[in-house]
Amino acid sequence: MSHTIVAMNASLNLSKINTNEILVQATNITHFFGEKRVLQNIDLTLKRNEITTLIGPNGAGKSTLLKILIDLIQPTLGKIWRSPHLSIGFMPQKIQVDASLPMTVARFLKLGLRKPHFFSSQKTEANFTTELMQTVSLLRLEKLLNTPIQKVSGGEMQRVLLARALIRKPDLLVLDEPVQGVDLQGQVELYHLINEIKDTLHCGILMVSHDLHIVMKSTHQVLCLNEHICCSGHPQTVSESPAFKNLFGQEFDEIAIYEHHHGDTCDHTHGLLK
């Protein structure tokens, strides 16, 4: 275990964390835009210490459901329950920064701490700066801190956005297309980090993706959305579901799965299985 993870664990009072806590529960969610129905009778539960992956084609309603879950829009019908004082960290697909705006990676990350009344007498700005640097170390961003945000690579930018979402140690981490535009090796590294973050912070994780070729095997549940939830379960179960094959075709007959191993002779090994 790295010194960074030890430090991050030490900053949490793990004895007070209910690792099976329900963070968000959606019941019979239906949503319309005008007369067009985009979601129908959605039920789902997001728990602490679990990874949920939401997959589906473009136009399936993923973005709308995501906005409802994190309280950006209200559903037309149905109920959303959220844990009291729920803290959410959100990683968007991408972010546009004006090329003429002078902003380093460090400045971009620090802006994530600037919230009204965020600093209290119990927690000083220095405390939060320390926590920011722990997150920077976890995601190996030290060498990028003085780099203009416009000049980082695609894979580096995904790690920067992930760090921004993690700074305040959220109860629920929401990742919208986290490996978009990242090469295969970068995807494996990001998935490793996501799994490590879950184990370290004991947060719930919701990943949204239209990339059906690769899903984390350590995902506790995969929800296949096409206006309604057409199938759900463990990645392998979903990949073998007739509903999944009917929706996405036989080219996805063998879904690629990212598997996270804990070995006896090394810290971590990773593989893509078919």
PDB file of C-alpha atoms in Angstrom:
ATOM      1  CA  MET A   1       0.000   0.000   0.000  1.00  0.00           C
ATOM      2  CA  SER A   2       1.409   3.392  -0.940  1.00  0.00           C
ATOM      3  CA  HIS A   3       2.171   6.158   1.572  1.00  0.00           C
ATOM      4  CA  THR A   4      -0.433   8.287  -0.203  1.00  0.00           C
ATOM      5  CA  ILE A   5      -3.183   5.750   0.426  1.00  0.00           C
ATOM      6  CA  VAL A   6      -2.152   5.442   4.081  1.00  0.00           C
ATOM      7  CA  ALA A   7      -2.350   9.229   4.431  1.00  0.00           C
ATOM      8  CA  MET A   8      -5.731   9.412   2.741  1.00  0.00           C
ATOM      9  CA  ASN A   9      -7.103   6.619   4.906  1.00  0.00           C
ATOM     10  CA  ALA A  10      -5.748   8.320   8.008  1.00  0.00           C
ATOM     11  CA  SER A  11      -7.661  11.499   7.113  1.00  0.00           C
ATOM     12  CA  LEU A  12     -10.945   9.528   7.092  1.00  0.00           C
ATOM     13  CA  ASN A  13     -12.742   8.288  10.165  1.00  0.00           C
ATOM     14  CA  LEU A  14     -13.372   4.839   8.719  1.00  0.00           C
ATOM     15  CA  SER A  15     -14.996   3.606  11.928  1.00  0.00           C
ATOM     16  CA  LYS A  16     -17.965   5.862  11.183  1.00  0.00           C
ATOM     17  CA  ILE A  17     -18.406   4.686   7.594  1.00  0.00           C
ATOM     18  CA  ASN A  18     -21.210   2.253   6.857  1.00  0.00           C
ATOM     19  CA  THR A  19     -19.734   0.459   3.855  1.00  0.00           C
ATOM     20  CA  ASN A  20     -23.168  -0.846   2.822  1.00  0.00           C
ATOM     21  CA  GLU A  21     -24.867   2.534   3.102  1.00  0.00           C
ATOM     22  CA  ILE A  22     -27.421   3.392   0.423  1.00  0.00           C
ATOM     23  CA  LEU A  23     -26.397   6.713  -1.120  1.00  0.00           C
ATOM     24  CA  VAL A  24     -29.060   7.208  -3.789  1.00  0.00           C
ATOM     25  CA  GLN A  25     -32.240   5.292  -4.520  1.00  0.00           C
ATOM     26  CA  ALA A  26     -34.399   5.905  -7.580  1.00  0.00           C
ATOM     27  CA  THR A  27     -37.956   4.518  -7.764  1.00  0.00           C
ATOM     28  CA  ASN A  28     -40.152   4.427 -10.886  1.00  0.00           C
ATOM     29  CA  ILE A  29     -38.333   7.288 -12.598  1.00  0.00           C
ATOM     30  CA  THR A  30     -40.028   8.389 -15.813  1.00  0.00           C
ATOM     31  CA  HIS A  31     -39.093  11.550 -17.672  1.00  0.00           C
ATOM     32  CA  PHE A  32     -40.469  13.479 -20.633  1.00  0.00           C
ATOM     33  CA  PHE A  33     -39.084  16.331 -22.705  1.00  0.00           C
ATOM     34  CA  GLY A  34     -42.300  17.823 -23.995  1.00  0.00           C
ATOM     35  CA  GLU A  35     -44.243  14.869 -25.325  1.00  0.00           C
ATOM     36  CA  LYS A  36     -41.158  12.738 -25.896  1.00  0.00           C
ATOM     37  CA  ARG A  37     -40.531  10.101 -23.244  1.00  0.00           C
ATOM     38  CA  VAL A  38     -36.829   9.526 -22.615  1.00  0.00           C
ATOM     39  CA  LEU A  39     -36.940   7.391 -19.447  1.00  0.00           C
ATOM     40  CA  GLN A  40     -39.489   4.844 -18.286  1.00  0.00           C
ATOM     41  CA  ASN A  41     -39.906   3.187 -14.881  1.00  0.00           C
ATOM     42  CA  ILE A  42     -36.274   3.269 -13.767  1.00  0.00           C
ATOM     43  CA  ASP A  43     -35.418   1.658 -10.429  1.00  0.00           C
ATOM     44  CA  LEU A  44     -31.843   1.640  -9.165  1.00  0.00           C
ATOM     45  CA  THR A  45     -29.822   1.816  -5.972  1.00  0.00           C
ATOM     46  CA  LEU A  46     -26.312   3.232  -5.553  1.00  0.00           C
ATOM     47  CA  LYS A  47     -24.387   2.085  -2.487  1.00  0.00           C
ATOM     48  CA  ARG A  48     -21.200   3.095  -0.787  1.00  0.00           C
ATOM     49  CA  ASN A  49     -18.224   0.870  -1.656  1.00  0.00           C
ATOM     50  CA  GLU A  50     -19.877  -0.396  -4.845  1.00  0.00           C
ATOM     51  CA  ILE A  51     -19.253   0.349  -8.519  1.00  0.00           C
ATOM     52  CA  THR A  52     -22.247   0.693 -10.831  1.00  0.00           C
ATOM     53  CA  THR A  53     -21.717   0.996 -14.586  1.00  0.00           C
ATOM     54  CA  LEU A  54     -24.504   2.448 -16.712  1.00  0.00           C
ATOM     55  CA  ILE A  55     -24.191   1.505 -20.397  1.00  0.00           C
ATOM     56  CA  GLY A  56     -26.313   2.094 -23.443  1.00  0.00           C
ATOM     57  CA  PRO A  57     -26.272   3.532 -26.972  1.00  0.00           C
ATOM     58  CA  ASN A  58     -26.476   7.214 -27.817  1.00  0.00           C
ATOM     59  CA  GLY A  59     -29.988   8.484 -27.159  1.00  0.00           C
ATOM     60  CA  ALA A  60     -30.698   5.823 -24.526  1.00  0.00           C
ATOM     61  CA  GLY A  61     -31.319   8.418 -21.806  1.00  0.00           C
ATOM     62  CA  LYS A  62     -28.028   8.019 -19.901  1.00  0.00           C
ATOM     63  CA  SER A  63     -27.294  11.740 -19.609  1.00  0.00           C
ATOM     64  CA  THR A  64     -30.842  12.525 -18.524  1.00  0.00           C
ATOM     65  CA  LEU A  65     -30.792   9.818 -15.855  1.00  0.00           C
ATOM     66  CA  LEU A  66     -27.406  11.026 -14.646  1.00  0.00           C
ATOM     67  CA  LYS A  67     -28.705  14.591 -14.260  1.00  0.00           C
ATOM     68  CA  ILE A  68     -31.701  13.331 -12.304  1.00  0.00           C
ATOM     69  CA  LEU A  69     -29.551  11.226  -9.982  1.00  0.00           C
ATOM     70  CA  ILE A  70     -27.229  14.117  -9.104  1.00  0.00           C
ATOM     71  CA  ASP A  71     -30.141  16.571  -8.693  1.00  0.00           C
ATOM     72  CA  LEU A  72     -29.552  18.774 -11.738  1.00  0.00           C
ATOM     73  CA  ILE A  73     -33.086  18.189 -13.027  1.00  0.00           C
ATOM     74  CA  GLN A  74     -36.262  16.827 -11.452  1.00  0.00           C
ATOM     75  CA  PRO A  75     -37.946  13.734 -12.923  1.00  0.00           C
ATOM     76  CA  THR A  76     -41.401  14.029 -14.441  1.00  0.00           C
ATOM     77  CA  LEU A  77     -42.553  11.045 -12.393  1.00  0.00           C
ATOM     78  CA  GLY A  78     -41.019   8.922  -9.656  1.00  0.00           C
ATOM     79  CA  LYS A  79     -38.974   9.541  -6.534  1.00  0.00           C
ATOM     80  CA  ILE A  80     -35.305  10.067  -5.735  1.00  0.00           C
ATOM     81  CA  TRP A  81     -33.971   9.512  -2.228  1.00  0.00           C
ATOM     82  CA  ARG A  82     -30.486  10.705  -1.320  1.00  0.00           C
ATOM     83  CA  SER A  83     -28.513  10.126   1.840  1.00  0.00           C
ATOM     84  CA  PRO A  84     -28.527  13.221   4.087  1.00  0.00           C
ATOM     85  CA  HIS A  85     -25.553  15.528   3.474  1.00  0.00           C
ATOM     86  CA  LEU A  86     -24.547  13.447   0.450  1.00  0.00           C
ATOM     87  CA  SER A  87     -21.346  14.735  -1.145  1.00  0.00           C
ATOM     88  CA  ILE A  88     -20.988  14.100  -4.892  1.00  0.00           C
ATOM     89  CA  GLY A  89     -17.827  14.357  -6.965  1.00  0.00           C
ATOM     90  CA  PHE A  90     -18.532  14.686 -10.684  1.00  0.00           C
ATOM     91  CA  MET A  91     -16.109  14.005 -13.537  1.00  0.00           C
ATOM     92  CA  PRO A  92     -17.517  15.284 -16.853  1.00  0.00           C
ATOM     93  CA  GLN A  93     -16.747  13.756 -20.249  1.00  0.00           C
ATOM     94  CA  LYS A  94     -14.597  16.740 -21.111  1.00  0.00           C
ATOM     95  CA  ILE A  95     -14.205  20.406 -20.350  1.00  0.00           C
ATOM     96  CA  GLN A  96     -13.463  23.327 -22.636  1.00  0.00           C
ATOM     97  CA  VAL A  97     -10.967  25.889 -21.351  1.00  0.00           C
ATOM     98  CA  ASP A  98     -10.479  29.034 -23.419  1.00  0.00           C
ATOM     99  CA  ALA A  99      -7.050  28.911 -25.049  1.00  0.00           C
ATOM    100  CA  SER A 100      -6.392  32.512 -24.033  1.00  0.00           C
ATOM    101  CA  LEU A 101      -7.127  31.878 -20.354  1.00  0.00           C
ATOM    102  CA  PRO A 102      -3.892  31.514 -18.338  1.00  0.00           C
ATOM    103  CA  MET A 103      -4.563  28.560 -16.049  1.00  0.00           C
ATOM    104  CA  THR A 104      -2.229  25.858 -14.808  1.00  0.00           C
ATOM    105  CA  VAL A 105      -3.318  22.409 -13.700  1.00  0.00           C
ATOM    106  CA  ALA A 106      -2.665  23.463 -10.089  1.00  0.00           C
ATOM    107  CA  ARG A 107      -4.934  26.496 -10.416  1.00  0.00           C
ATOM    108  CA  PHE A 108      -7.640  24.427 -12.088  1.00  0.00           C
ATOM    109  CA  LEU A 109      -7.585  21.925  -9.223  1.00  0.00           C
ATOM    110  CA  LYS A 110      -7.576  24.600  -6.508  1.00  0.00           C
ATOM    111  CA  LEU A 111     -10.704  26.143  -7.980  1.00  0.00           C
ATOM    112  CA  GLY A 112     -12.450  22.930  -7.007  1.00  0.00           C
ATOM    113  CA  LEU A 113     -11.985  23.909  -3.348  1.00  0.00           C
ATOM    114  CA  ARG A 114     -13.432  27.387  -3.678  1.00  0.00           C
ATOM    115  CA  LYS A 115     -16.974  26.965  -2.437  1.00  0.00           C
ATOM    116  CA  PRO A 116     -18.906  29.444  -0.257  1.00  0.00           C
ATOM    117  CA  HIS A 117     -18.559  28.573   3.442  1.00  0.00           C
ATOM    118  CA  PHE A 118     -16.448  25.555   2.521  1.00  0.00           C
ATOM    119  CA  PHE A 119     -13.671  26.400   4.948  1.00  0.00           C
ATOM    120  CA  SER A 120     -14.695  26.240   8.595  1.00  0.00           C
ATOM    121  CA  SER A 121     -13.020  26.755  11.930  1.00  0.00           C
ATOM    122  CA  GLN A 122     -12.507  23.001  12.140  1.00  0.00           C
ATOM    123  CA  LYS A 123     -10.919  22.688   8.716  1.00  0.00           C
ATOM    124  CA  THR A 124      -8.565  25.397   7.520  1.00  0.00           C
ATOM    125  CA  GLU A 125      -7.537  26.138   3.953  1.00  0.00           C
ATOM    126  CA  ALA A 126      -4.154  24.583   4.782  1.00  0.00           C
ATOM    127  CA  ASN A 127      -5.888  21.312   5.670  1.00  0.00           C
ATOM    128  CA  PHE A 128      -7.650  21.247   2.330  1.00  0.00           C
ATOM    129  CA  THR A 129      -4.459  22.115   0.460  1.00  0.00           C
ATOM    130  CA  THR A 130      -2.870  19.069   2.101  1.00  0.00           C
ATOM    131  CA  GLU A 131      -5.786  16.902   1.000  1.00  0.00           C
ATOM    132  CA  LEU A 132      -5.497  18.311  -2.517  1.00  0.00           C
ATOM    133  CA  MET A 133      -1.841  17.309  -2.655  1.00  0.00           C
ATOM    134  CA  GLN A 134      -2.702  13.816  -1.426  1.00  0.00           C
ATOM    135  CA  THR A 135      -5.106  13.511  -4.348  1.00  0.00           C
ATOM    136  CA  VAL A 136      -2.465  14.865  -6.734  1.00  0.00           C
ATOM    137  CA  SER A 137      -0.019  12.235  -5.477  1.00  0.00           C
ATOM    138  CA  LEU A 138      -2.555   9.410  -5.754  1.00  0.00           C
ATOM    139  CA  LEU A 139      -3.175  10.260  -9.411  1.00  0.00           C
ATOM    140  CA  ARG A 140       0.503  10.991 -10.098  1.00  0.00           C
ATOM    141  CA  LEU A 141      -0.054  14.554 -11.263  1.00  0.00           C
ATOM    142  CA  GLU A 142       2.887  16.262  -9.522  1.00  0.00           C
ATOM    143  CA  LYS A 143       4.822  16.901 -12.752  1.00  0.00           C
ATOM    144  CA  LEU A 144       1.767  18.473 -14.390  1.00  0.00           C
ATOM    145  CA  LEU A 145       0.924  21.055 -11.739  1.00  0.00           C
ATOM    146  CA  ASN A 146       2.667  23.959 -13.503  1.00  0.00           C
ATOM    147  CA  THR A 147       1.558  22.896 -16.999  1.00  0.00           C
ATOM    148  CA  PRO A 148      -1.083  25.035 -18.737  1.00  0.00           C
ATOM    149  CA  ILE A 149      -4.331  23.094 -18.653  1.00  0.00           C
ATOM    150  CA  GLN A 150      -4.663  23.490 -22.439  1.00  0.00           C
ATOM    151  CA  LYS A 151      -1.417  21.588 -23.045  1.00  0.00           C
ATOM    152  CA  VAL A 152      -2.043  18.331 -21.193  1.00  0.00           C
ATOM    153  CA  SER A 153      -2.721  15.176 -23.209  1.00  0.00           C
ATOM    154  CA  GLY A 154      -6.072  13.412 -23.379  1.00  0.00           C
ATOM    155  CA  GLY A 155      -5.115  10.758 -20.828  1.00  0.00           C
ATOM    156  CA  GLU A 156      -3.563  13.352 -18.528  1.00  0.00           C
ATOM    157  CA  MET A 157      -6.691  15.491 -18.737  1.00  0.00           C
ATOM    158  CA  GLN A 158      -8.853  12.565 -17.652  1.00  0.00           C
ATOM    159  CA  ARG A 159      -6.680  12.144 -14.567  1.00  0.00           C
ATOM    160  CA  VAL A 160      -6.864  15.884 -13.870  1.00  0.00           C
ATOM    161  CA  LEU A 161     -10.663  15.808 -14.098  1.00  0.00           C
ATOM    162  CA  LEU A 162     -10.725  12.745 -11.851  1.00  0.00           C
ATOM    163  CA  ALA A 163      -8.548  14.551  -9.298  1.00  0.00           C
ATOM    164  CA  ARG A 164     -10.856  17.570  -9.394  1.00  0.00           C
ATOM    165  CA  ALA A 165     -13.829  15.295  -8.641  1.00  0.00           C
ATOM    166  CA  LEU A 166     -11.969  13.647  -5.728  1.00  0.00           C
ATOM    167  CA  ILE A 167     -10.592  16.683  -3.919  1.00  0.00           C
ATOM    168  CA  ARG A 168     -13.373  16.855  -1.316  1.00  0.00           C
ATOM    169  CA  LYS A 169     -13.514  13.069  -0.824  1.00  0.00           C
ATOM    170  CA  PRO A 170     -17.071  12.550  -2.046  1.00  0.00           C
ATOM    171  CA  ASP A 171     -19.484   9.902  -0.824  1.00  0.00           C
ATOM    172  CA  LEU A 172     -20.496   9.280  -4.439  1.00  0.00           C
ATOM    173  CA  LEU A 173     -18.104   9.626  -7.381  1.00  0.00           C
ATOM    174  CA  VAL A 174     -19.876  10.058 -10.728  1.00  0.00           C
ATOM    175  CA  LEU A 175     -17.782   9.471 -13.859  1.00  0.00           C
ATOM    176  CA  ASP A 176     -19.263  10.401 -17.231  1.00  0.00           C
ATOM    177  CA  GLU A 177     -17.361   8.527 -19.971  1.00  0.00           C
ATOM    178  CA  PRO A 178     -14.130   8.436 -17.912  1.00  0.00           C
ATOM    179  CA  VAL A 179     -12.003   6.666 -20.554  1.00  0.00           C
ATOM    180  CA  GLN A 180     -13.264   8.609 -23.572  1.00  0.00           C
ATOM    181  CA  GLY A 181     -10.402   9.413 -25.946  1.00  0.00           C
ATOM    182  CA  VAL A 182      -7.879   7.400 -23.919  1.00  0.00           C
ATOM    183  CA  ASP A 183      -5.796   4.589 -25.448  1.00  0.00           C
ATOM    184  CA  LEU A 184      -6.073   1.013 -24.199  1.00  0.00           C
ATOM    185  CA  GLN A 185      -3.150   1.216 -21.785  1.00  0.00           C
ATOM    186  CA  GLY A 186      -4.505   4.478 -20.416  1.00  0.00           C
ATOM    187  CA  GLN A 187      -7.921   2.867 -19.953  1.00  0.00           C
ATOM    188  CA  VAL A 188      -6.387   0.027 -17.932  1.00  0.00           C
ATOM    189  CA  GLU A 189      -4.524   2.547 -15.756  1.00  0.00           C
ATOM    190  CA  LEU A 190      -7.656   4.624 -15.182  1.00  0.00           C
ATOM    191  CA  TYR A 191      -9.718   1.576 -14.288  1.00  0.00           C
ATOM    192  CA  HIS A 192      -7.010   0.528 -11.848  1.00  0.00           C
ATOM    193  CA  LEU A 193      -7.124   3.991 -10.254  1.00  0.00           C
ATOM    194  CA  ILE A 194     -10.925   3.916 -10.050  1.00  0.00           C
ATOM    195  CA  ASN A 195     -10.851   0.561  -8.272  1.00  0.00           C
ATOM    196  CA  GLU A 196      -8.119   1.814  -5.945  1.00  0.00           C
ATOM    197  CA  ILE A 197     -10.135   4.948  -5.163  1.00  0.00           C
ATOM    198  CA  LYS A 198     -13.173   2.860  -4.237  1.00  0.00           C
ATOM    199  CA  ASP A 199     -11.089   0.678  -1.920  1.00  0.00           C
ATOM    200  CA  THR A 200      -9.353   3.693  -0.370  1.00  0.00           C
ATOM    201  CA  LEU A 201     -12.198   6.171   0.104  1.00  0.00           C
ATOM    202  CA  HIS A 202     -15.032   3.644   0.415  1.00  0.00           C
ATOM    203  CA  CYS A 203     -17.173   5.828  -1.819  1.00  0.00           C
ATOM    204  CA  GLY A 204     -19.854   4.681  -4.198  1.00  0.00           C
ATOM    205  CA  ILE A 205     -18.970   4.984  -7.881  1.00  0.00           C
ATOM    206  CA  LEU A 206     -21.312   5.468 -10.830  1.00  0.00           C
ATOM    207  CA  MET A 207     -19.681   5.187 -14.259  1.00  0.00           C
ATOM    208  CA  VAL A 208     -21.571   6.112 -17.408  1.00  0.00           C
ATOM    209  CA  SER A 209     -20.405   4.776 -20.758  1.00  0.00           C
ATOM    210  CA  HIS A 210     -21.506   3.986 -24.291  1.00  0.00           C
ATOM    211  CA  ASP A 211     -18.325   1.940 -24.828  1.00  0.00           C
ATOM    212  CA  LEU A 212     -19.758  -1.557 -24.619  1.00  0.00           C
ATOM    213  CA  HIS A 213     -16.478  -3.318 -25.451  1.00  0.00           C
ATOM    214  CA  ILE A 214     -14.866  -2.814 -22.053  1.00  0.00           C
ATOM    215  CA  VAL A 215     -16.451  -2.857 -18.617  1.00  0.00           C
ATOM    216  CA  MET A 216     -14.750  -3.325 -15.267  1.00  0.00           C
ATOM    217  CA  LYS A 217     -15.176  -6.873 -14.034  1.00  0.00           C
ATOM    218  CA  SER A 218     -15.110  -5.512 -10.484  1.00  0.00           C
ATOM    219  CA  THR A 219     -18.313  -3.620 -11.252  1.00  0.00           C
ATOM    220  CA  HIS A 220     -20.944  -4.776  -8.797  1.00  0.00           C
ATOM    221  CA  GLN A 221     -23.776  -4.100 -11.217  1.00  0.00           C
ATOM    222  CA  VAL A 222     -24.075  -3.154 -14.870  1.00  0.00           C
ATOM    223  CA  LEU A 223     -27.295  -1.440 -15.899  1.00  0.00           C
ATOM    224  CA  CYS A 224     -28.082  -1.602 -19.611  1.00  0.00           C
ATOM    225  CA  LEU A 225     -30.301   1.361 -20.452  1.00  0.00           C
ATOM    226  CA  ASN A 226     -32.407   1.987 -23.523  1.00  0.00           C
ATOM    227  CA  GLU A 227     -35.108   4.312 -22.161  1.00  0.00           C
ATOM    228  CA  HIS A 228     -35.831   1.542 -19.627  1.00  0.00           C
ATOM    229  CA  ILE A 229     -33.397  -0.846 -17.937  1.00  0.00           C
ATOM    230  CA  CYS A 230     -33.426  -3.774 -20.344  1.00  0.00           C
ATOM    231  CA  CYS A 231     -31.002  -5.939 -18.350  1.00  0.00           C
ATOM    232  CA  SER A 232     -28.791  -5.684 -15.298  1.00  0.00           C
ATOM    233  CA  GLY A 233     -26.350  -7.683 -13.224  1.00  0.00           C
ATOM    234  CA  HIS A 234     -22.673  -8.695 -13.195  1.00  0.00           C
ATOM    235  CA  PRO A 235     -20.774  -7.770 -16.406  1.00  0.00           C
ATOM    236  CA  GLN A 236     -20.593 -11.367 -17.605  1.00  0.00           C
ATOM    237  CA  THR A 237     -24.296 -11.882 -16.919  1.00  0.00           C
ATOM    238  CA  VAL A 238     -25.226  -8.773 -18.888  1.00  0.00           C
ATOM    239  CA  SER A 239     -22.972  -9.713 -21.820  1.00  0.00           C
ATOM    240  CA  GLU A 240     -24.792 -13.045 -22.119  1.00  0.00           C
ATOM    241  CA  SER A 241     -28.288 -11.564 -21.766  1.00  0.00           C
ATOM    242  CA  PRO A 242     -30.609 -11.971 -24.820  1.00  0.00           C
ATOM    243  CA  ALA A 243     -31.844  -8.406 -24.207  1.00  0.00           C
ATOM    244  CA  PHE A 244     -28.275  -7.097 -24.450  1.00  0.00           C
ATOM    245  CA  LYS A 245     -27.595  -9.040 -27.655  1.00  0.00           C
ATOM    246  CA  ASN A 246     -30.890  -8.006 -29.226  1.00  0.00           C
ATOM    247  CA  LEU A 247     -30.183  -4.366 -28.475  1.00  0.00           C
ATOM    248  CA  PHE A 248     -26.527  -4.163 -29.482  1.00  0.00           C
ATOM    249  CA  GLY A 249     -26.141  -6.981 -31.974  1.00  0.00           C
ATOM    250  CA  GLN A 250     -23.986 -10.068 -32.169  1.00  0.00           C
ATOM    251  CA  GLU A 251     -20.766  -8.066 -32.551  1.00  0.00           C
ATOM    252  CA  PHE A 252     -20.860  -7.713 -28.763  1.00  0.00           C
ATOM    253  CA  ASP A 253     -21.203 -11.462 -28.260  1.00  0.00           C
ATOM    254  CA  GLU A 254     -17.880 -11.419 -26.408  1.00  0.00           C
ATOM    255  CA  ILE A 255     -17.642  -8.264 -24.351  1.00  0.00           C
ATOM    256  CA  ALA A 256     -14.146  -7.317 -23.242  1.00  0.00           C
ATOM    257  CA  ILE A 257     -13.849  -7.094 -19.486  1.00  0.00           C
ATOM    258  CA  TYR A 258     -11.208  -5.344 -17.429  1.00  0.00           C
ATOM    259  CA  GLU A 259     -10.209  -7.560 -14.494  1.00  0.00           C
ATOM    260  CA  HIS A 260      -8.420  -6.356 -11.378  1.00  0.00           C
ATOM    261  CA  HIS A 261      -6.275  -9.033  -9.652  1.00  0.00           C
ATOM    262  CA  HIS A 262      -4.534  -9.063  -6.307  1.00  0.00           C
ATOM    263  CA  GLY A 263      -1.543 -11.381  -6.601  1.00  0.00           C
ATOM    264  CA  ASP A 264       0.793 -12.902  -4.051  1.00  0.00           C
ATOM    265  CA  THR A 265       4.017 -11.956  -5.805  1.00  0.00           C
ATOM    266  CA  CYS A 266       3.187  -8.468  -7.026  1.00  0.00           C
ATOM    267  CA  ASP A 267       0.980  -5.595  -5.961  1.00  0.00           C
ATOM    268  CA  HIS A 268      -1.353  -5.599  -8.956  1.00  0.00           C
ATOM    269  CA  THR A 269      -1.798  -7.242 -12.319  1.00  0.00           C
ATOM    270  CA  HIS A 270      -4.347  -6.360 -14.946  1.00  0.00           C
ATOM    271  CA  GLY A 271      -5.802  -8.042 -17.956  1.00  0.00           C
ATOM    272  CA  LEU A 272      -8.434  -7.780 -20.641  1.00  0.00           C
ATOM    273  CA  LEU A 273     -10.468 -10.917 -20.930  1.00  0.00           C
ATOM    274  CA  LYS A 274     -12.648 -12.164 -23.748  1.00  0.00           C
TER     275      LYS A 274
END
